[in-house]
Coordinates of C-alpha atoms in Angstrom, one line a residue:
Chain A
M1068 CA 2.9 22.4 -26.2
N1069 CA 4.3 19.2 -24.8
V1070 CA 2.9 18.1 -21.4
L1071 CA 5.5 15.3 -21.1
E1072 CA 9.0 15.1 -22.5
V1073 CA 11.2 12.1 -22.0
R1074 CA 14.7 12.5 -23.2
H1075 CA 17.4 9.8 -23.5
I1076 CA 16.2 7.9 -20.5
Q1077 CA 18.2 4.8 -19.5
K1078 CA 17.5 2.3 -16.8
N1079 CA 19.0 -1.0 -15.9
F1080 CA 18.3 -3.5 -13.1
G1081 CA 21.6 -5.0 -12.3
R1082 CA 23.0 -6.1 -15.6
H1083 CA 19.6 -6.2 -17.3
Q1084 CA 19.2 -3.2 -19.5
V1085 CA 15.5 -2.3 -19.5
L1086 CA 15.6 1.1 -21.2
S1087 CA 18.5 2.0 -23.4
D1088 CA 17.6 5.3 -24.9
L1089 CA 13.9 6.3 -24.5
N1090 CA 12.7 9.4 -26.2
F1091 CA 9.2 10.7 -26.6
A1092 CA 6.9 13.6 -26.1
V1093 CA 3.2 13.8 -25.5
S1094 CA 1.4 16.9 -26.7
E1095 CA -1.4 18.5 -24.9
H1096 CA -4.9 17.0 -25.1
S1097 CA -3.8 13.8 -26.8
I1098 CA -4.2 10.2 -25.7
F1099 CA -0.9 8.6 -26.1
G1100 CA -0.7 4.8 -26.1
L1101 CA 2.6 3.3 -24.9
I1102 CA 2.7 -0.1 -26.4
G1103 CA 5.0 -2.9 -25.6
K1104 CA 5.3 -6.6 -24.7
N1105 CA 5.1 -7.6 -21.0
G1106 CA 8.5 -6.7 -19.5
A1107 CA 9.3 -4.2 -22.2
G1108 CA 9.8 -1.5 -19.6
K1109 CA 6.4 0.3 -19.7
T1110 CA 5.9 0.3 -15.9
T1111 CA 9.5 1.2 -15.3
A1112 CA 9.2 4.2 -17.6
M1113 CA 6.0 5.4 -15.8
K1114 CA 7.5 5.0 -12.4
M1115 CA 10.4 7.2 -13.4
I1116 CA 8.0 9.8 -14.7
L1117 CA 6.5 9.8 -11.2
G1118 CA 9.9 9.9 -9.5
F1119 CA 9.5 6.4 -7.9
L1120 CA 12.6 5.1 -9.7
R1121 CA 15.8 6.8 -10.4
P1122 CA 16.8 6.8 -14.1
A1123 CA 20.4 5.8 -14.9
G1124 CA 20.5 8.7 -17.3
G1125 CA 18.5 11.3 -19.2
E1126 CA 15.8 13.7 -18.1
I1127 CA 12.1 13.9 -17.9
R1128 CA 10.0 17.0 -18.0
V1129 CA 6.4 17.4 -17.0
C1130 CA 4.9 20.7 -18.2
G1131 CA 8.4 22.0 -18.6
E1132 CA 9.4 21.2 -15.0
N1133 CA 12.2 18.7 -14.3
V1134 CA 11.1 15.5 -12.5
I1135 CA 13.2 15.0 -9.4
Y1136 CA 13.6 11.5 -7.9
G1137 CA 12.4 11.1 -4.3
N1138 CA 10.3 14.1 -3.3
T1139 CA 8.6 14.7 -6.6
A1140 CA 6.9 18.1 -6.9
T1141 CA 5.8 17.5 -10.5
N1142 CA 3.4 14.9 -9.1
R1143 CA 0.9 17.6 -8.3
L1144 CA 0.4 18.0 -12.1
I1145 CA 0.0 14.2 -12.6
G1146 CA -2.8 11.7 -11.9
Y1147 CA -1.6 8.2 -11.7
L1148 CA -3.5 4.9 -12.0
P1149 CA -1.2 1.9 -11.2
D1150 CA -1.8 -1.4 -13.1
V1151 CA -3.2 -3.0 -9.9
P1152 CA -4.1 -0.1 -7.6
E1153 CA -3.7 -0.9 -3.9
F1154 CA -6.0 0.9 -1.5
Y1155 CA -6.6 0.9 2.2
G1156 CA -9.2 -1.8 2.4
Y1157 CA -10.7 -0.6 5.6
M1158 CA -11.8 2.7 4.1
T1159 CA -14.9 3.5 2.1
A1160 CA -14.4 5.0 -1.4
R1161 CA -15.5 8.4 -0.2
E1162 CA -13.1 8.3 2.8
Y1163 CA -10.3 7.3 0.5
L1164 CA -10.9 10.0 -2.0
T1165 CA -11.3 12.6 0.7
M1166 CA -7.9 11.7 2.0
C1167 CA -6.4 11.9 -1.5
G1168 CA -8.1 15.3 -2.0
R1169 CA -6.6 16.7 1.2
I1170 CA -3.2 15.3 0.3
T1171 CA -3.2 16.9 -3.1
G1172 CA -4.0 20.3 -1.5
L1173 CA -7.7 20.7 -2.1
T1174 CA -9.7 22.3 0.8
K1175 CA -12.4 20.2 2.5
L1176 CA -15.1 22.1 0.6
Q1177 CA -13.4 21.7 -2.8
T1178 CA -12.9 18.0 -2.2
H1179 CA -16.5 17.6 -1.2
E1180 CA -17.8 19.5 -4.2
W1181 CA -15.6 17.7 -6.7
L1182 CA -16.6 14.3 -5.3
Q1183 CA -20.2 15.1 -6.0
E1184 CA -19.2 15.2 -9.6
L1185 CA -16.6 12.5 -9.6
L1186 CA -18.3 9.7 -7.8
P1187 CA -21.3 9.5 -10.2
L1188 CA -18.9 9.8 -13.1
V1189 CA -17.1 6.6 -12.0
G1190 CA -20.3 4.9 -10.9
L1191 CA -19.3 4.7 -7.2
D1192 CA -21.9 7.1 -5.9
G1193 CA -23.8 5.9 -2.9
I1194 CA -21.6 2.9 -2.3
K1195 CA -20.9 2.7 1.4
R1196 CA -19.1 -0.6 1.5
R1197 CA -15.4 -0.7 2.4
I1198 CA -12.9 -1.0 -0.4
H1199 CA -11.8 -4.6 0.5
S1200 CA -15.1 -5.9 -0.8
F1201 CA -14.8 -4.1 -4.1
S1202 CA -14.5 -6.0 -7.4
R1203 CA -11.5 -5.4 -9.7
G1204 CA -13.5 -3.2 -12.0
M1205 CA -14.7 -1.0 -9.0
K1206 CA -11.2 -0.7 -7.7
Q1207 CA -10.0 0.4 -11.2
R1208 CA -12.8 3.0 -11.4
L1209 CA -11.9 4.2 -7.9
G1210 CA -8.3 4.4 -9.2
I1211 CA -9.4 6.7 -12.0
A1212 CA -11.4 8.8 -9.6
Q1213 CA -8.4 9.4 -7.4
A1214 CA -6.2 10.1 -10.4
L1215 CA -8.6 12.8 -11.6
L1216 CA -9.0 14.4 -8.1
N1217 CA -6.3 17.0 -8.5
K1218 CA -7.5 17.8 -12.1
P1219 CA -4.2 16.7 -13.4
R1220 CA -2.6 18.1 -16.6
L1221 CA -1.3 14.6 -17.3
L1222 CA -3.2 11.3 -16.5
I1223 CA -0.9 8.3 -16.5
C1224 CA -2.6 4.9 -16.7
D1225 CA -0.5 1.8 -16.4
E1226 CA -2.1 -1.3 -18.0
A1227 CA -5.4 0.0 -16.7
T1228 CA -7.5 -2.5 -18.6
S1229 CA -5.3 -5.6 -18.6
A1230 CA -6.8 -7.3 -15.6
L1231 CA -10.4 -6.6 -16.4
D1232 CA -13.2 -8.5 -18.1
P1233 CA -14.6 -7.1 -21.4
K1234 CA -17.4 -5.1 -19.6
G1235 CA -15.0 -3.6 -17.1
R1236 CA -12.6 -2.8 -20.0
K1237 CA -15.2 -0.9 -21.9
E1238 CA -16.2 1.1 -18.8
I1239 CA -12.6 2.1 -18.2
L1240 CA -11.9 3.0 -21.8
D1241 CA -15.1 5.1 -22.0
L1242 CA -14.0 6.9 -18.8
L1243 CA -10.6 7.6 -20.2
S1244 CA -12.2 9.0 -23.4
V1245 CA -14.3 11.3 -21.2
A1246 CA -11.3 12.3 -19.1
A1247 CA -9.3 13.1 -22.2
D1248 CA -11.5 16.2 -22.8
Q1249 CA -10.0 17.8 -19.7
T1250 CA -6.5 16.4 -19.7
T1251 CA -3.7 14.6 -21.5
V1252 CA -3.6 10.9 -21.2
L1253 CA -0.6 8.5 -21.2
F1254 CA -1.9 5.0 -21.5
S1255 CA 0.3 1.9 -21.5
T1256 CA -1.0 -1.5 -22.6
H1257 CA -0.2 -4.6 -24.5
I1258 CA -3.7 -4.9 -25.8
L1259 CA -3.7 -3.4 -29.2
S1260 CA -7.5 -3.2 -29.7
D1261 CA -7.7 -0.8 -26.7
V1262 CA -5.1 1.4 -28.3
E1263 CA -6.9 1.5 -31.6
R1264 CA -10.1 2.4 -29.7
I1265 CA -9.0 5.5 -27.8
C1266 CA -5.4 6.6 -28.6
D1267 CA -4.6 9.2 -31.2
S1268 CA -0.8 8.8 -31.0
I1269 CA 1.3 5.8 -30.1
G1270 CA 4.8 4.8 -29.2
L1271 CA 6.0 1.3 -29.5
L1272 CA 8.5 0.3 -26.9
H1273 CA 10.8 -2.4 -28.1
E1274 CA 14.3 -3.4 -26.8
G1275 CA 14.7 -0.3 -24.6
R1276 CA 13.7 2.4 -27.1
L1277 CA 10.7 3.6 -29.0
A1278 CA 10.7 1.6 -32.2
L1279 CA 7.8 3.6 -33.6
H1280 CA 6.4 6.9 -32.6
G1281 CA 3.7 9.2 -34.0
K1282 CA 0.1 9.7 -34.8
L1283 CA -1.9 6.5 -35.1
S1284 CA -3.4 7.5 -38.4
E1285 CA -0.1 8.4 -40.0
I1286 CA 1.5 5.3 -38.8
K1287 CA -1.3 3.2 -40.3
N1288 CA -0.8 5.0 -43.6
T1289 CA 2.9 4.5 -43.6
Y1290 CA 2.6 0.9 -43.0
R1291 CA -0.3 0.4 -45.3
K1292 CA 0.1 -2.9 -47.2
E1293 CA -1.7 -2.9 -50.5
T1294 CA -3.5 -6.1 -49.8
V1295 CA -6.7 -7.5 -51.4
R1296 CA -8.6 -10.6 -50.3
I1297 CA -10.8 -12.4 -52.7
E1298 CA -13.1 -15.1 -51.6
T1299 CA -14.4 -17.6 -54.1
L1300 CA -17.2 -20.2 -53.8
N1301 CA -15.0 -23.3 -53.7
E1302 CA -11.3 -24.4 -53.7
A1303 CA -11.1 -25.3 -57.3
Q1304 CA -12.0 -21.8 -58.3
A1305 CA -9.5 -20.4 -55.9
R1306 CA -6.8 -22.6 -57.4
H1307 CA -7.7 -21.4 -60.9
L1308 CA -7.7 -17.8 -59.7
L1309 CA -4.2 -18.3 -58.2
E1310 CA -2.9 -19.6 -61.5
C1311 CA -4.2 -16.6 -63.4
L1312 CA -2.9 -14.2 -60.9
D1313 CA 0.6 -15.6 -60.9
A1314 CA 0.9 -14.9 -64.6
R1315 CA 0.4 -11.1 -64.1
S1316 CA 3.3 -8.7 -63.6
F1317 CA 1.6 -6.2 -61.2
I1318 CA 1.1 -8.9 -58.6
Q1319 CA 3.7 -9.0 -55.8
S1320 CA 2.5 -12.2 -54.2
A1321 CA -0.6 -14.3 -53.9
E1322 CA -1.5 -16.9 -51.4
R1323 CA -4.4 -19.3 -51.1
S1324 CA -6.0 -20.7 -48.1
Q1325 CA -9.0 -22.9 -48.8
S1326 CA -11.3 -20.9 -51.0
S1327 CA -9.9 -17.4 -50.4
V1328 CA -6.9 -15.8 -52.0
T1329 CA -4.8 -13.0 -50.5
V1330 CA -3.0 -10.8 -53.0
Q1331 CA -0.4 -8.1 -52.5
L1332 CA -0.2 -5.7 -55.4
H1333 CA 1.2 -2.4 -56.6
D1334 CA -1.3 0.5 -56.9
P1335 CA -4.5 -1.3 -56.0
Q1336 CA -6.8 1.4 -57.3
K1337 CA -5.6 0.9 -60.9
N1338 CA -4.6 -2.7 -60.8
G1339 CA -7.5 -3.7 -58.7
L1340 CA -9.7 -3.1 -61.7
K1341 CA -7.5 -5.4 -63.8
I1342 CA -8.2 -8.1 -61.2
I1343 CA -11.9 -7.5 -61.5
D1344 CA -11.6 -7.6 -65.3
M1345 CA -9.8 -10.9 -65.1
L1346 CA -12.4 -12.3 -62.7
S1347 CA -15.1 -11.7 -65.2
N1348 CA -13.0 -12.9 -68.2
E1349 CA -12.2 -16.1 -66.5
Q1350 CA -15.7 -16.5 -65.3
I1351 CA -14.8 -16.9 -61.6
P1352 CA -17.7 -16.1 -59.3
I1353 CA -16.7 -14.5 -56.0
L1354 CA -18.3 -14.1 -52.6
N1355 CA -16.2 -11.2 -51.3
Y1356 CA -13.7 -8.7 -52.6
E1357 CA -12.0 -6.8 -49.8
L1358 CA -9.3 -4.2 -49.5
L1359 CA -7.5 -5.0 -46.2
E1360 CA -6.9 -2.3 -43.7
P1361 CA -3.6 -2.4 -42.0
S1362 CA -4.2 -3.5 -38.4
L1363 CA -2.0 -2.3 -35.6
E1364 CA -1.1 -5.9 -35.0
N1365 CA 0.5 -6.2 -38.4
V1366 CA 2.4 -3.0 -37.9
F1367 CA 3.5 -4.1 -34.5
L1368 CA 4.7 -7.5 -35.7
D1369 CA 6.4 -5.8 -38.7
V1370 CA 8.3 -3.4 -36.5
I1371 CA 9.6 -5.8 -33.9
K1372 CA 10.5 -8.4 -36.5
Chain B
M263 CA 1.0 20.2 6.2
N264 CA -2.2 19.2 4.5
G265 CA -0.6 15.9 3.6
F266 CA 0.6 15.3 7.1
T267 CA -2.9 16.0 8.6
A268 CA -4.7 13.8 6.1
F269 CA -2.2 11.0 6.5
F270 CA -2.3 11.3 10.3
K271 CA -6.1 11.0 10.2
K272 CA -5.8 7.9 8.0
E273 CA -3.4 6.3 10.4
W274 CA -5.9 6.8 13.3
L275 CA -8.7 5.4 11.2
E276 CA -6.5 2.4 10.4
A277 CA -5.7 2.0 14.1
I278 CA -9.4 2.0 15.0
R279 CA -10.6 -0.2 12.2
N280 CA -7.7 -2.7 12.5
Y281 CA -8.4 -3.1 16.2
R282 CA -5.1 -1.5 17.3
V283 CA -7.0 1.0 19.5
L284 CA -9.2 -1.7 21.0
L285 CA -6.2 -3.8 21.9
L286 CA -4.0 -1.1 23.3
F287 CA -6.7 0.6 25.3
S288 CA -8.3 -2.5 26.8
V289 CA -5.0 -4.2 27.6
S290 CA -3.7 -1.0 29.2
A291 CA -6.8 -0.6 31.2
L292 CA -6.5 -4.2 32.3
F293 CA -2.9 -3.7 33.4
G294 CA -3.9 -0.6 35.3
M295 CA -6.6 -2.5 37.1
M296 CA -4.9 -5.8 37.6
S297 CA -1.6 -4.6 38.9
P298 CA -2.7 -3.2 42.2
L299 CA -5.4 -5.9 42.6
T300 CA -3.0 -8.7 42.1
A301 CA -0.6 -7.1 44.6
K302 CA -3.4 -6.8 47.1
M303 CA -4.8 -10.2 46.6
M304 CA -1.4 -12.0 46.6
P305 CA -1.5 -13.1 50.3
D306 CA -5.0 -14.5 49.9
I307 CA -4.1 -16.3 46.7
L308 CA -1.1 -17.8 48.3
A309 CA -3.0 -18.7 51.4
N310 CA -5.3 -20.9 49.3
V311 CA -2.3 -22.8 48.0
K312 CA -1.7 -24.8 51.1
V313 CA 1.5 -26.8 51.0
E314 CA 1.7 -29.6 53.5
G315 CA 4.0 -28.9 56.4
M316 CA 4.9 -25.5 55.2
V317 CA 3.8 -22.2 56.5
L318 CA 4.1 -19.4 53.9
K319 CA 4.9 -16.2 55.6
I320 CA 3.9 -13.4 53.4
P321 CA 4.4 -9.8 54.5
N322 CA 1.5 -7.6 54.1
P323 CA 1.6 -6.1 50.6
T324 CA 2.1 -2.4 50.2
F325 CA 1.7 0.0 47.3
T326 CA 5.2 -0.7 46.2
D327 CA 4.1 -4.2 45.3
A328 CA 1.4 -2.7 43.1
F329 CA 4.1 -0.7 41.3
V330 CA 6.2 -3.8 40.9
Q331 CA 3.3 -5.5 39.2
F332 CA 2.6 -2.5 37.0
F333 CA 6.2 -2.1 35.8
N334 CA 6.6 -5.8 35.3
N335 CA 3.5 -5.9 33.2
F336 CA 4.4 -2.9 31.0
S337 CA 8.1 -3.5 30.5
Q338 CA 7.4 -7.1 29.4
M339 CA 4.0 -7.7 28.0
G340 CA 3.3 -4.0 27.3
M341 CA 6.4 -3.7 25.1
A342 CA 5.7 -7.0 23.4
L343 CA 2.2 -5.8 22.7
L344 CA 3.6 -2.5 21.3
L345 CA 5.9 -4.5 19.0
L346 CA 3.1 -6.8 17.8
V347 CA 0.6 -4.0 17.2
F348 CA 3.0 -1.7 15.4
G349 CA 5.2 -4.4 13.8
G350 CA 3.9 -3.9 10.3
V351 CA 3.6 -0.1 10.7
L352 CA 5.4 0.8 7.5
S353 CA 6.4 -2.6 6.1
Q354 CA 2.9 -3.5 5.3
D355 CA 2.4 -0.3 3.3
L356 CA 5.6 -0.9 1.3
V357 CA 4.9 -4.6 0.7
R358 CA 1.4 -4.1 -0.5
G359 CA 2.1 -0.9 -2.4
T360 CA -0.6 1.1 -0.7
L361 CA 1.7 4.2 -0.5
I362 CA 2.0 4.5 -4.3
I363 CA -1.2 6.4 -4.8
P364 CA -0.9 8.8 -1.9
L365 CA 2.7 9.5 -3.0
S366 CA 1.7 10.0 -6.6
K367 CA -0.9 12.6 -5.3
G368 CA 2.0 14.6 -3.9
L369 CA 2.2 13.4 -0.3
S370 CA 5.7 14.2 0.9
R371 CA 7.8 11.3 2.1
H372 CA 8.7 13.1 5.2
A373 CA 5.0 13.5 6.0
V374 CA 4.6 9.7 5.8
I375 CA 7.3 9.1 8.4
L376 CA 6.2 11.9 10.7
A377 CA 2.5 11.0 10.5
K378 CA 3.2 7.4 11.1
Y379 CA 5.4 8.1 14.1
T380 CA 3.1 10.8 15.6
A381 CA 0.0 8.5 15.2
A382 CA 1.8 5.6 16.9
L383 CA 3.2 7.8 19.6
T384 CA -0.2 9.4 20.4
L385 CA -1.8 6.0 20.6
W386 CA 1.0 4.7 22.9
T387 CA 0.9 7.8 25.0
S388 CA -2.8 7.9 25.5
S389 CA -3.1 4.2 26.4
Y390 CA -0.2 4.3 28.7
A391 CA -1.6 7.4 30.4
L392 CA -4.9 5.6 30.8
A393 CA -3.2 2.7 32.4
A394 CA -1.1 4.9 34.7
L395 CA -4.2 6.9 35.8
I396 CA -6.3 3.8 36.5
H397 CA -3.3 2.2 38.3
Y398 CA -2.8 5.3 40.4
G399 CA -6.5 5.5 41.4
Y400 CA -6.7 1.8 42.3
T401 CA -3.5 1.9 44.3
L402 CA -4.6 5.0 46.2
Y403 CA -7.9 3.3 47.0
L404 CA -6.6 -0.1 47.9
F405 CA -3.4 0.9 49.8
R406 CA -4.4 4.4 51.0
L407 CA -0.9 5.7 51.1
V408 CA 1.1 6.5 48.1
S409 CA 4.3 8.3 48.7
V410 CA 7.2 7.6 46.5
K411 CA 10.1 9.5 45.1
H412 CA 10.3 10.3 41.4
L413 CA 7.0 8.7 40.6
F414 CA 6.3 10.8 37.6
F415 CA 9.9 10.5 36.3
S416 CA 9.8 6.7 36.7
L417 CA 6.6 6.4 34.8
F418 CA 8.0 8.8 32.2
C419 CA 11.1 6.6 31.7
L420 CA 9.0 3.6 30.7
W421 CA 6.9 5.8 28.4
L422 CA 10.1 7.1 26.8
F423 CA 11.3 3.6 26.2
G424 CA 8.1 2.9 24.4
A425 CA 8.6 5.9 22.3
F426 CA 12.2 4.8 21.6
L427 CA 11.0 1.4 20.5
L428 CA 8.5 2.9 18.1
A429 CA 11.2 5.1 16.5
V430 CA 13.6 2.2 16.1
L431 CA 10.8 0.0 14.6
L432 CA 9.9 2.7 12.1
T433 CA 13.5 3.3 11.1
A434 CA 14.2 -0.4 10.8
S435 CA 11.1 -0.8 8.6
V436 CA 12.4 1.9 6.2
I437 CA 15.7 0.1 5.9
V438 CA 14.8 -3.6 5.9
R439 CA 12.4 -5.0 3.3
G440 CA 9.7 -7.6 3.9
S441 CA 6.5 -7.7 5.9
Y442 CA 8.2 -8.2 9.2
G443 CA 11.7 -7.2 8.4
G444 CA 11.6 -4.1 10.6
L445 CA 10.1 -6.1 13.5
F446 CA 12.8 -8.7 13.4
V447 CA 15.6 -6.1 13.3
T448 CA 14.0 -4.3 16.2
V449 CA 13.8 -7.5 18.3
A450 CA 17.4 -8.3 17.4
G451 CA 18.4 -4.8 18.5
L452 CA 16.6 -5.2 21.8
G453 CA 18.5 -8.5 22.2
I454 CA 21.8 -6.8 21.7
L455 CA 20.9 -4.1 24.2
L456 CA 20.0 -6.9 26.7
I457 CA 23.3 -8.7 26.1
C458 CA 25.1 -5.4 26.6
Q459 CA 23.3 -4.9 29.8
T460 CA 23.5 -8.3 31.4
I461 CA 26.7 -9.8 30.1
F462 CA 29.0 -6.9 29.3
R463 CA 27.7 -4.6 31.9
M464 CA 27.5 -1.8 29.4
E465 CA 25.0 0.1 31.3
R466 CA 26.0 3.7 31.4
F467 CA 24.1 4.8 28.3
N468 CA 21.9 1.8 27.8
P469 CA 18.2 2.9 27.0
L470 CA 17.1 -0.5 28.4
R471 CA 17.6 0.9 31.9
L472 CA 14.6 3.1 31.2
A473 CA 12.5 0.0 31.3
S474 CA 14.3 -1.9 34.0
E475 CA 15.1 0.5 36.8
N476 CA 11.7 2.0 37.4
M477 CA 11.2 0.3 40.7
A478 CA 14.7 1.0 41.8
L479 CA 14.0 4.7 41.1
L480 CA 10.9 4.6 43.3
S481 CA 12.6 3.0 46.2
D482 CA 15.6 5.3 45.8
K483 CA 18.0 2.4 45.0
A484 CA 18.8 3.9 41.7
A485 CA 20.2 7.3 41.3
F486 CA 18.1 9.9 39.5
D487 CA 20.9 11.7 37.7
P488 CA 22.3 8.9 35.5
L489 CA 18.9 7.9 34.4
L490 CA 18.1 11.5 33.5
T491 CA 21.2 11.4 31.3
I492 CA 20.0 8.2 29.7
A493 CA 16.6 9.8 29.1
W494 CA 18.2 12.7 27.3
I495 CA 20.4 10.3 25.3
T496 CA 17.4 8.3 24.4
A497 CA 15.5 11.4 23.3
G498 CA 18.5 12.1 21.1
F499 CA 18.4 8.6 19.7
I500 CA 14.7 9.0 18.8
L501 CA 15.4 12.2 17.0
A502 CA 18.3 10.7 15.1
A503 CA 16.3 7.6 14.2
L504 CA 13.5 9.7 12.8
I505 CA 15.9 11.9 10.8
L506 CA 17.6 8.9 9.5
A507 CA 14.3 7.3 8.6
M508 CA 13.2 10.4 6.7
A509 CA 16.5 10.7 4.8
I510 CA 16.6 7.1 3.7
F511 CA 12.9 7.0 2.9
K512 CA 13.3 10.0 0.7
K513 CA 15.6 8.1 -1.6
K514 CA 13.8 4.8 -1.5
S515 CA 12.5 3.2 -4.7
I516 CA 8.8 2.6 -4.2
Chain C
M887 CA -12.3 -13.3 50.4
I888 CA -13.2 -13.1 46.7
Q889 CA -16.4 -11.3 47.6
N890 CA -14.3 -8.4 49.0
Y891 CA -12.7 -7.8 45.6
L892 CA -15.7 -8.5 43.5
P893 CA -16.3 -4.8 42.5
F894 CA -12.7 -4.7 41.3
L895 CA -12.9 -8.0 39.5
I896 CA -16.0 -7.3 37.5
P897 CA -14.6 -4.6 35.2
I898 CA -11.6 -6.8 34.6
I899 CA -13.7 -9.7 33.6
V900 CA -15.9 -7.5 31.5
L901 CA -12.9 -6.1 29.6
E902 CA -11.5 -9.6 29.0
L903 CA -14.8 -10.8 27.8
I904 CA -15.1 -7.8 25.4
L905 CA -11.6 -8.7 24.0
A906 CA -12.4 -12.3 23.6
L907 CA -15.8 -11.8 22.1
S908 CA -14.7 -9.2 19.6
A909 CA -12.0 -11.5 18.5
L910 CA -14.4 -14.4 18.3
I911 CA -17.0 -12.4 16.3
H912 CA -14.3 -11.2 13.9
L913 CA -12.8 -14.6 13.3
L914 CA -16.2 -16.3 12.8
R915 CA -17.2 -13.6 10.3
H916 CA -14.0 -13.6 8.3
Q917 CA -12.7 -17.1 8.8
S918 CA -9.3 -16.3 7.2
F919 CA -6.1 -16.7 9.0
R920 CA -2.4 -16.2 8.2
F921 CA -1.8 -19.6 9.8
G922 CA -3.7 -22.1 11.9
N923 CA -7.3 -22.9 11.4
L924 CA -10.7 -21.9 12.8
F925 CA -10.8 -24.4 15.5
I926 CA -7.3 -23.6 16.9
W927 CA -8.0 -19.9 16.9
I928 CA -11.4 -20.3 18.7
I929 CA -9.5 -22.2 21.4
I930 CA -6.7 -19.7 21.6
V931 CA -9.1 -16.7 21.7
L932 CA -11.4 -18.1 24.3
F933 CA -9.0 -19.8 26.6
L934 CA -5.8 -17.7 26.6
Q935 CA -6.9 -14.7 28.6
I936 CA -5.8 -11.3 27.1
I937 CA -3.0 -12.9 25.1
G938 CA -5.3 -14.9 22.9
P939 CA -7.2 -12.0 21.4
I940 CA -3.9 -10.0 21.1
L941 CA -2.3 -12.8 19.1
Y942 CA -5.4 -13.2 16.9
F943 CA -5.7 -9.5 16.0
T944 CA -2.0 -8.9 15.5
I945 CA -0.7 -12.0 13.8
G946 CA -3.5 -14.4 13.4
R947 CA -6.2 -12.8 11.2
G948 CA -5.9 -12.8 7.5
E949 CA -5.9 -9.8 5.1
D950 CA -9.0 -7.9 4.4
A951 CA -9.0 -8.8 0.8

């Protein structure tokens, strides 16, 4: 079942068209990474899912219910973590979460019980300071706690890790992985390594539409480039290797940088052996022979080319 | 309803921790105590200021002088204080983006407006009532006799004007962007009312009279009925302003 | 003549002191202002009765961030 469906969404700010025809669906219990450059429209899309912005066209459904701009009833199914969450600095974390719990319709007792679980989970248990003295990472963790308060069907995180140091980033990603056991996560970012770490499906937002959409593993397979990198001991050997390779028909292209040669070839399993034969025939010693995995970065750059 | 209660509590916590409560209550108490005392001490104070060759003749102060002081203090400094304290009431939330999370948790936008207005109104009402009670007690003690017409109504008029100011401030903050946009618009609106009153003599339905004719009411120089009409009209304005604020806020991009 | 009114003046002075002192303590602890500097605000808070602390708390003090 799809927790979130976005159909033909359009949005422009004045003459600037941000989203031209955005379509995607997020199925239950997946972690969906929405990738795009800064200013690609990720935050805009998320704010429309929350009913904070009015789409110029199209419709959005959360758990089958239409999202209505303004007073948005579907928000009771959603937990939202803004990119830079703003809290009331004069409250303590517990006071803030209690307020959110009451707003979202939990009873006093329910809120209290749930907080006993939630505060240790996000590492804010026993912290009695007011929020204005919190670090960015602490605020982000508090943000996750408030997003999880209503046990949402859909957790929306907007650039949750962008403003954090590596340690804070790891904490948040780990938290999101834990959260994904209970809920569905929509995660926007421009940091590809974060996506590779936790997401199982992705959508690549480019020029107002999804340029790419699907399971991360499938996308990687589709865009797999048959690439081998061979490292020799010195540049002379590399040059020699390059000459030998250029003569072969199954080689698409070969490039050398210092003592390593990067080769693109057809059918690497069969033809890779030929290269190894050649290496031994020509008596070229090697340091390293490596089949290159397609990185998301290459896919990304390929698609938006 | 849950949302309203939770947000109302939050508004009060904010009022306490951001020193709004301290300011309003202490300044109100000060006004309540100072007004009768200044009236009482005026002859002594002026007697100390001796001007060569002049004999200041000051009539003995009465409780009316105490009320003059009280209404002066509240209609000027009191209202200025109210504007300063509640100037950022909604604007700050919108500028800093602190409403995004509560709204994403399903807080209704109507509840935001109503909770903010109710919280501000209860704060204004309780501090004003405190001032009025202290003032009444002091006046009774210092001047013995208190017998005026329409005392409660006169006090009520000034309170209603405060409530009107808060409603206008909130509505203006919904409409105008920026940290102090709402405050500027409200002050400008007050200026227009003042011009209407003093220059164009447009007084019949002018809410400003609620804050300027309190003394006249007490001394029976102003008629009761026209002011009652204005009080009703102002109550209508407040209601309309709140409905407008809710309607616009509902469709506002956050 | 002042003596006659002393019982009435004392609570007023106490309240004004409470206002001035709470503003003073707050500004010394936070030392952040929307405009002006520490010195100016200490003067305003201590020497402008009532109005000084009001101005400090409403428009003078910086954000709690």
